[in-house]
Amino acid sequence: MKFQDWEMLATLYETENITQAAERLFLSQPTLTSRLKNMENYYGVQLMNRKQRGVTFTPEGEQLAQHAVRMLYEQRKIEEKLHNMKNQVAGTLRVGVSNFFALNKMPKLLRLFKQSYPDVEFQVVTGWSSEMHRLISNHDVHISFIKGDYAWNEQKDLLYEEEICIASPWQFQMEDLPTLPRIDYYTDEKMRSLVEHWWYNNYKQRPNINIQVNQVETCKEMVINGLGYAILANLVVRPHPELFIKPLYLPDGKPITRKTWMYYHEDTLELNIVKAFVQFIQTIDVKAL
């Protein structure tokens, strides 16, 4: 079987959706379906069943898909080893990045790193921090940039700490927040738990959430346009001095903060590309970017 076939099968196994798999692989759906049919003919078994909103793998398909995942992993490892043997900083660096970091920090960091190491390519996956934690735990990426504290026994570097705050388009008193319109946004469970814990320690009423959006950047724009206040990390609203901002405090008077980390495995530092990138990040004031 060709490498592209393993890649196709592993992607289908992850997405369980032909349309999504075709988009990731930059293939048309008919091309992907044809290649899948050829694979089934080659092995003489049915690999998956099509359903209304995706596919499910047969027991034979499950076995072959898991084999495909292992094959791709071994292929990546040997390619990395060969690049490393050349004693050069080259190849593909796989990075998982939380959403805010991906939008506001990662492009600048990659541009600066590329200036010193032009032969490096990047494979960047973005999403919530919980997903980036899963990716680094499974060795699907070399490095993850993660907001919040997750269970991790390997290497991690603290990049910065930021206050959680109230951002409002108008002057306000903290005791009035339950009656004021609030803009809320979908975020990872750790951030949501932190905010809810603070809220119900200070108020008996539920917040007056009148707009719910998907992304923190959309939430910020709603606040800027005078539609309500929001509870978010300070760096999100730092470029907007026109907003009224107040930090949240714990009962002992300390501000509530959230940390951003770089997670990585100790053994990946044996790769020139990972070692160079980690050392590069350690020299940068990431918060100031």
mmCIF file of C-alpha atoms in Angstrom:
data_model
loop_
_atom_site.group_PDB
_atom_site.id
_atom_site.type_symbol
_atom_site.label_atom_id
_atom_site.label_comp_id
_atom_site.label_asym_id
_atom_site.label_seq_id
_atom_site.Cartn_x
_atom_site.Cartn_y
_atom_site.Cartn_z
ATOM 1 C CA MET A 1 0.000 0.000 0.000
ATOM 2 C CA LYS A 2 1.124 3.548 -0.686
ATOM 3 C CA PHE A 3 1.802 6.107 2.026
ATOM 4 C CA GLN A 4 -1.113 8.199 0.717
ATOM 5 C CA ASP A 5 -3.472 5.279 1.358
ATOM 6 C CA TRP A 6 -2.397 5.012 4.987
ATOM 7 C CA GLU A 7 -2.856 8.769 5.321
ATOM 8 C CA MET A 8 -6.335 8.558 3.812
ATOM 9 C CA LEU A 9 -7.402 5.712 6.085
ATOM 10 C CA ALA A 10 -5.997 7.347 9.229
ATOM 11 C CA THR A 11 -7.771 10.617 8.408
ATOM 12 C CA LEU A 12 -11.068 8.823 7.856
ATOM 13 C CA TYR A 13 -10.552 6.997 11.136
ATOM 14 C CA GLU A 14 -10.102 10.310 12.950
ATOM 15 C CA THR A 15 -12.934 12.245 11.309
ATOM 16 C CA GLU A 16 -15.427 9.422 10.629
ATOM 17 C CA ASN A 17 -16.632 11.663 7.816
ATOM 18 C CA ILE A 18 -15.800 11.415 4.102
ATOM 19 C CA THR A 19 -16.419 15.117 3.414
ATOM 20 C CA GLN A 20 -14.143 16.271 6.255
ATOM 21 C CA ALA A 21 -11.465 13.738 5.346
ATOM 22 C CA ALA A 22 -11.498 14.842 1.693
ATOM 23 C CA GLU A 23 -11.118 18.488 2.734
ATOM 24 C CA ARG A 24 -8.166 17.709 4.996
ATOM 25 C CA LEU A 25 -6.459 15.688 2.276
ATOM 26 C CA PHE A 26 -7.255 18.238 -0.468
ATOM 27 C CA LEU A 27 -9.068 15.574 -2.472
ATOM 28 C CA SER A 28 -12.468 15.510 -4.122
ATOM 29 C CA GLN A 29 -15.008 13.198 -2.506
ATOM 30 C CA PRO A 30 -15.261 10.978 -5.637
ATOM 31 C CA THR A 31 -11.465 10.561 -5.656
ATOM 32 C CA LEU A 32 -11.388 9.604 -1.983
ATOM 33 C CA THR A 33 -14.314 7.200 -2.408
ATOM 34 C CA SER A 34 -12.630 5.574 -5.415
ATOM 35 C CA ARG A 35 -9.365 5.089 -3.523
ATOM 36 C CA LEU A 36 -11.249 3.628 -0.593
ATOM 37 C CA LYS A 37 -13.030 1.174 -2.913
ATOM 38 C CA ASN A 38 -9.679 0.133 -4.414
ATOM 39 C CA MET A 39 -8.362 -0.542 -0.912
ATOM 40 C CA GLU A 40 -11.393 -2.685 -0.087
ATOM 41 C CA ASN A 41 -10.901 -4.647 -3.308
ATOM 42 C CA TYR A 42 -7.205 -5.117 -2.518
ATOM 43 C CA TYR A 43 -7.893 -6.604 0.921
ATOM 44 C CA GLY A 44 -11.146 -8.296 -0.073
ATOM 45 C CA VAL A 45 -13.066 -6.897 2.905
ATOM 46 C CA GLN A 46 -15.499 -4.069 3.601
ATOM 47 C CA LEU A 47 -13.721 -1.439 5.663
ATOM 48 C CA MET A 48 -16.585 0.802 6.725
ATOM 49 C CA ASN A 49 -20.317 1.345 6.626
ATOM 50 C CA ARG A 50 -21.755 4.626 5.452
ATOM 51 C CA LYS A 51 -24.399 6.292 7.591
ATOM 52 C CA GLN A 52 -26.363 9.510 7.235
ATOM 53 C CA ARG A 53 -23.792 11.732 8.955
ATOM 54 C CA GLY A 54 -20.538 9.870 8.465
ATOM 55 C CA VAL A 55 -19.036 6.404 8.494
ATOM 56 C CA THR A 56 -18.438 3.609 10.996
ATOM 57 C CA PHE A 57 -15.591 1.153 10.637
ATOM 58 C CA THR A 58 -16.117 -2.591 10.399
ATOM 59 C CA PRO A 59 -13.929 -4.791 12.665
ATOM 60 C CA GLU A 60 -11.618 -5.363 9.678
ATOM 61 C CA GLY A 61 -11.558 -1.656 8.916
ATOM 62 C CA GLU A 62 -10.802 -0.883 12.553
ATOM 63 C CA GLN A 63 -7.764 -3.145 12.486
ATOM 64 C CA LEU A 64 -6.464 -1.704 9.222
ATOM 65 C CA ALA A 65 -7.071 1.907 10.329
ATOM 66 C CA GLN A 66 -5.151 1.372 13.570
ATOM 67 C CA HIS A 67 -2.343 -0.155 11.505
ATOM 68 C CA ALA A 68 -2.411 2.924 9.245
ATOM 69 C CA VAL A 69 -2.032 5.211 12.281
ATOM 70 C CA ARG A 70 0.981 3.195 13.449
ATOM 71 C CA MET A 71 2.490 3.249 9.952
ATOM 72 C CA LEU A 72 2.204 7.050 9.742
ATOM 73 C CA TYR A 73 3.724 7.410 13.196
ATOM 74 C CA GLU A 74 6.695 5.221 12.237
ATOM 75 C CA GLN A 75 7.092 7.141 8.977
ATOM 76 C CA ARG A 76 7.243 10.450 10.857
ATOM 77 C CA LYS A 77 9.764 9.030 13.311
ATOM 78 C CA ILE A 78 12.149 7.795 10.617
ATOM 79 C CA GLU A 79 11.900 11.064 8.684
ATOM 80 C CA GLU A 80 12.687 13.009 11.857
ATOM 81 C CA LYS A 81 15.602 10.702 12.631
ATOM 82 C CA LEU A 82 17.074 11.111 9.151
ATOM 83 C CA HIS A 83 16.757 14.902 9.320
ATOM 84 C CA ASN A 84 18.394 14.822 12.727
ATOM 85 C CA MET A 85 21.315 12.733 11.459
ATOM 86 C CA LYS A 86 22.161 15.548 9.044
ATOM 87 C CA ASN A 87 22.796 17.752 12.106
ATOM 88 C CA GLN A 88 20.586 20.447 10.592
ATOM 89 C CA VAL A 89 17.515 22.281 11.872
ATOM 90 C CA ALA A 90 15.123 21.222 9.132
ATOM 91 C CA GLY A 91 11.959 19.220 8.589
ATOM 92 C CA THR A 92 8.417 19.684 9.869
ATOM 93 C CA LEU A 93 7.609 20.912 13.356
ATOM 94 C CA ARG A 94 4.165 19.815 14.566
ATOM 95 C CA VAL A 95 2.591 22.277 16.993
ATOM 96 C CA GLY A 96 -0.730 22.363 18.847
ATOM 97 C CA VAL A 97 -1.927 25.854 19.761
ATOM 98 C CA SER A 98 -4.856 27.113 21.834
ATOM 99 C CA ASN A 99 -7.189 29.424 19.919
ATOM 100 C CA PHE A 100 -6.214 32.822 21.370
ATOM 101 C CA PHE A 101 -2.505 32.018 21.204
ATOM 102 C CA ALA A 102 -2.891 30.867 17.598
ATOM 103 C CA LEU A 103 -4.471 34.156 16.568
ATOM 104 C CA ASN A 104 -2.410 36.628 18.564
ATOM 105 C CA LYS A 105 1.008 35.066 19.205
ATOM 106 C CA MET A 106 1.781 32.157 16.918
ATOM 107 C CA PRO A 107 2.125 33.964 13.556
ATOM 108 C CA LYS A 108 4.741 36.333 15.003
ATOM 109 C CA LEU A 109 6.654 33.511 16.677
ATOM 110 C CA LEU A 110 6.744 31.381 13.544
ATOM 111 C CA ARG A 111 7.862 34.323 11.415
ATOM 112 C CA LEU A 112 10.730 35.111 13.803
ATOM 113 C CA PHE A 113 11.791 31.463 14.038
ATOM 114 C CA LYS A 114 11.664 31.061 10.271
ATOM 115 C CA GLN A 115 14.081 33.986 9.886
ATOM 116 C CA SER A 116 16.740 31.969 11.712
ATOM 117 C CA TYR A 117 15.749 28.542 10.374
ATOM 118 C CA PRO A 118 14.362 28.942 6.834
ATOM 119 C CA ASP A 119 14.367 25.188 6.115
ATOM 120 C CA VAL A 120 11.759 24.438 8.795
ATOM 121 C CA GLU A 121 8.141 23.791 7.850
ATOM 122 C CA PHE A 122 5.235 23.941 10.281
ATOM 123 C CA GLN A 123 2.162 21.809 10.808
ATOM 124 C CA VAL A 124 -0.092 23.755 13.174
ATOM 125 C CA VAL A 125 -3.306 22.479 14.772
ATOM 126 C CA THR A 126 -5.527 24.907 16.690
ATOM 127 C CA GLY A 127 -8.371 24.437 19.142
ATOM 128 C CA TRP A 128 -9.254 24.535 22.812
ATOM 129 C CA SER A 129 -6.509 23.887 25.334
ATOM 130 C CA SER A 130 -8.065 20.576 26.372
ATOM 131 C CA GLU A 131 -7.660 19.312 22.802
ATOM 132 C CA MET A 132 -4.069 20.576 22.617
ATOM 133 C CA HIS A 133 -3.361 18.700 25.854
ATOM 134 C CA ARG A 134 -4.717 15.516 24.287
ATOM 135 C CA LEU A 135 -2.557 15.980 21.188
ATOM 136 C CA ILE A 136 0.689 16.424 23.118
ATOM 137 C CA SER A 137 -0.211 13.554 25.466
ATOM 138 C CA ASN A 138 -0.666 11.253 22.454
ATOM 139 C CA HIS A 139 2.559 12.456 20.774
ATOM 140 C CA ASP A 140 0.507 13.783 17.842
ATOM 141 C CA VAL A 141 2.430 17.079 18.065
ATOM 142 C CA HIS A 142 5.947 17.956 19.214
ATOM 143 C CA ILE A 143 4.875 20.986 21.252
ATOM 144 C CA SER A 144 1.596 22.388 22.575
ATOM 145 C CA PHE A 145 0.821 25.919 23.735
ATOM 146 C CA ILE A 146 -1.859 25.581 26.396
ATOM 147 C CA LYS A 147 -3.859 27.937 28.615
ATOM 148 C CA GLY A 148 -4.515 26.663 32.118
ATOM 149 C CA ASP A 149 -3.050 23.846 34.200
ATOM 150 C CA TYR A 150 -3.461 20.269 32.974
ATOM 151 C CA ALA A 151 -2.023 17.037 34.341
ATOM 152 C CA TRP A 152 1.473 16.748 32.889
ATOM 153 C CA ASN A 153 4.560 14.909 34.131
ATOM 154 C CA GLU A 154 6.845 15.938 31.276
ATOM 155 C CA GLN A 155 8.529 19.249 30.437
ATOM 156 C CA LYS A 156 6.657 22.556 30.455
ATOM 157 C CA ASP A 157 7.704 26.199 30.458
ATOM 158 C CA LEU A 158 5.573 29.032 31.831
ATOM 159 C CA LEU A 159 5.290 31.689 29.122
ATOM 160 C CA TYR A 160 3.165 34.246 30.944
ATOM 161 C CA GLU A 161 0.372 34.809 33.424
ATOM 162 C CA GLU A 162 -2.577 37.116 32.813
ATOM 163 C CA GLU A 163 -5.425 38.425 34.925
ATOM 164 C CA ILE A 164 -9.036 37.450 34.344
ATOM 165 C CA CYS A 165 -11.095 40.623 34.199
ATOM 166 C CA ILE A 166 -14.416 42.293 33.531
ATOM 167 C CA ALA A 167 -14.319 44.319 30.306
ATOM 168 C CA SER A 168 -17.159 46.767 29.736
ATOM 169 C CA PRO A 169 -17.967 49.526 27.232
ATOM 170 C CA TRP A 170 -19.246 51.718 30.063
ATOM 171 C CA GLN A 171 -18.452 52.555 33.669
ATOM 172 C CA PHE A 172 -19.915 50.006 36.091
ATOM 173 C CA GLN A 173 -20.012 48.894 39.699
ATOM 174 C CA MET A 174 -19.251 45.264 40.513
ATOM 175 C CA GLU A 175 -22.445 44.899 42.554
ATOM 176 C CA ASP A 176 -24.500 45.840 39.481
ATOM 177 C CA LEU A 177 -23.170 43.052 37.224
ATOM 178 C CA PRO A 178 -26.138 40.639 37.692
ATOM 179 C CA THR A 179 -28.503 43.231 36.186
ATOM 180 C CA LEU A 180 -26.229 44.292 33.319
ATOM 181 C CA PRO A 181 -26.201 42.580 29.901
ATOM 182 C CA ARG A 182 -23.352 40.085 29.565
ATOM 183 C CA ILE A 183 -21.758 38.657 26.428
ATOM 184 C CA ASP A 184 -20.677 35.054 26.866
ATOM 185 C CA TYR A 185 -18.583 32.806 24.644
ATOM 186 C CA TYR A 186 -17.766 29.120 24.351
ATOM 187 C CA THR A 187 -14.472 28.239 26.006
ATOM 188 C CA ASP A 188 -12.745 25.236 27.533
ATOM 189 C CA GLU A 189 -14.069 23.667 30.709
ATOM 190 C CA LYS A 190 -11.274 24.975 32.963
ATOM 191 C CA MET A 191 -11.912 28.605 32.045
ATOM 192 C CA ARG A 192 -15.671 28.182 32.353
ATOM 193 C CA SER A 193 -15.323 26.546 35.757
ATOM 194 C CA LEU A 194 -13.025 29.318 36.969
ATOM 195 C CA VAL A 195 -15.477 32.061 35.930
ATOM 196 C CA GLU A 196 -18.530 30.285 37.303
ATOM 197 C CA HIS A 197 -16.808 29.614 40.625
ATOM 198 C CA TRP A 198 -15.992 33.312 40.986
ATOM 199 C CA TRP A 199 -19.496 34.373 39.987
ATOM 200 C CA TYR A 200 -21.399 32.191 42.450
ATOM 201 C CA ASN A 201 -18.996 33.095 45.241
ATOM 202 C CA ASN A 202 -20.035 36.727 44.744
ATOM 203 C CA TYR A 203 -23.659 36.655 43.505
ATOM 204 C CA LYS A 204 -26.800 34.656 44.198
ATOM 205 C CA GLN A 205 -28.417 35.537 40.874
ATOM 206 C CA ARG A 206 -27.561 33.985 37.541
ATOM 207 C CA PRO A 207 -25.752 36.308 35.110
ATOM 208 C CA ASN A 208 -27.887 38.222 32.624
ATOM 209 C CA ILE A 209 -26.421 36.608 29.476
ATOM 210 C CA ASN A 210 -28.198 38.042 26.443
ATOM 211 C CA ILE A 211 -25.673 37.159 23.707
ATOM 212 C CA GLN A 212 -23.781 33.870 23.306
ATOM 213 C CA VAL A 213 -21.025 33.571 20.685
ATOM 214 C CA ASN A 214 -18.521 30.915 19.597
ATOM 215 C CA GLN A 215 -15.198 32.747 19.887
ATOM 216 C CA VAL A 216 -13.602 35.116 22.381
ATOM 217 C CA GLU A 217 -12.643 37.532 19.579
ATOM 218 C CA THR A 218 -16.304 37.820 18.546
ATOM 219 C CA CYS A 219 -17.209 38.405 22.189
ATOM 220 C CA LYS A 220 -14.647 41.206 22.399
ATOM 221 C CA GLU A 221 -16.115 42.908 19.312
ATOM 222 C CA MET A 222 -19.575 42.758 20.884
ATOM 223 C CA VAL A 223 -18.218 44.497 23.986
ATOM 224 C CA ILE A 224 -16.409 47.137 21.933
ATOM 225 C CA ASN A 225 -19.685 47.905 20.173
ATOM 226 C CA GLY A 226 -21.496 48.555 23.435
ATOM 227 C CA LEU A 227 -23.667 45.429 23.612
ATOM 228 C CA GLY A 228 -22.625 44.291 27.064
ATOM 229 C CA TYR A 229 -19.753 43.362 29.341
ATOM 230 C CA ALA A 230 -17.691 40.159 29.285
ATOM 231 C CA ILE A 231 -15.418 38.147 31.563
ATOM 232 C CA LEU A 232 -12.206 37.255 29.772
ATOM 233 C CA ALA A 233 -8.419 37.269 29.956
ATOM 234 C CA ASN A 234 -6.750 40.661 30.105
ATOM 235 C CA LEU A 235 -4.579 40.169 27.003
ATOM 236 C CA VAL A 236 -7.704 39.891 24.853
ATOM 237 C CA VAL A 237 -8.719 43.482 25.604
ATOM 238 C CA ARG A 238 -5.300 45.016 26.290
ATOM 239 C CA PRO A 239 -5.211 46.821 22.893
ATOM 240 C CA HIS A 240 -8.493 48.643 23.699
ATOM 241 C CA PRO A 241 -7.940 51.429 26.268
ATOM 242 C CA GLU A 242 -11.442 52.743 25.581
ATOM 243 C CA LEU A 243 -12.907 49.808 27.532
ATOM 244 C CA PHE A 244 -13.424 49.872 31.298
ATOM 245 C CA ILE A 245 -11.572 46.947 32.876
ATOM 246 C CA LYS A 246 -11.585 45.562 36.403
ATOM 247 C CA PRO A 247 -9.728 42.404 37.493
ATOM 248 C CA LEU A 248 -11.383 39.566 39.378
ATOM 249 C CA TYR A 249 -10.124 38.749 42.878
ATOM 250 C CA LEU A 250 -10.132 35.679 45.081
ATOM 251 C CA PRO A 251 -11.575 35.952 48.625
ATOM 252 C CA ASP A 252 -8.019 36.427 49.960
ATOM 253 C CA GLY A 253 -7.570 39.503 47.762
ATOM 254 C CA LYS A 254 -5.269 37.925 45.170
ATOM 255 C CA PRO A 255 -6.142 38.506 41.511
ATOM 256 C CA ILE A 256 -7.491 35.540 39.547
ATOM 257 C CA THR A 257 -5.011 34.661 36.842
ATOM 258 C CA ARG A 258 -4.576 32.114 34.101
ATOM 259 C CA LYS A 259 -1.224 30.755 32.962
ATOM 260 C CA THR A 260 -0.097 29.963 29.435
ATOM 261 C CA TRP A 261 2.397 27.101 29.088
ATOM 262 C CA MET A 262 4.543 25.403 26.491
ATOM 263 C CA TYR A 263 4.264 21.619 26.913
ATOM 264 C CA TYR A 264 6.704 19.144 25.355
ATOM 265 C CA HIS A 265 8.257 15.715 25.922
ATOM 266 C CA GLU A 266 11.813 15.443 27.204
ATOM 267 C CA ASP A 267 12.808 12.866 24.594
ATOM 268 C CA THR A 268 11.754 15.106 21.687
ATOM 269 C CA LEU A 269 14.583 17.493 22.600
ATOM 270 C CA GLU A 270 16.844 14.945 20.900
ATOM 271 C CA LEU A 271 15.424 16.287 17.646
ATOM 272 C CA ASN A 272 17.319 19.342 16.434
ATOM 273 C CA ILE A 273 14.155 21.046 15.234
ATOM 274 C CA VAL A 274 12.361 20.690 18.588
ATOM 275 C CA LYS A 275 15.394 21.666 20.646
ATOM 276 C CA ALA A 276 15.963 24.781 18.506
ATOM 277 C CA PHE A 277 12.323 25.859 18.767
ATOM 278 C CA VAL A 278 12.113 25.333 22.532
ATOM 279 C CA GLN A 279 15.322 27.297 23.077
ATOM 280 C CA PHE A 280 14.024 30.038 20.785
ATOM 281 C CA ILE A 281 10.751 30.365 22.748
ATOM 282 C CA GLN A 282 12.702 30.470 26.023
ATOM 283 C CA THR A 283 14.505 33.617 24.821
ATOM 284 C CA ILE A 284 11.311 35.480 23.807
ATOM 285 C CA ASP A 285 9.059 37.680 25.952
ATOM 286 C CA VAL A 286 5.946 36.039 24.562
ATOM 287 C CA LYS A 287 3.529 38.145 26.587
ATOM 288 C CA ALA A 288 4.921 41.362 25.107
ATOM 289 C CA LEU A 289 4.433 40.243 21.483
#
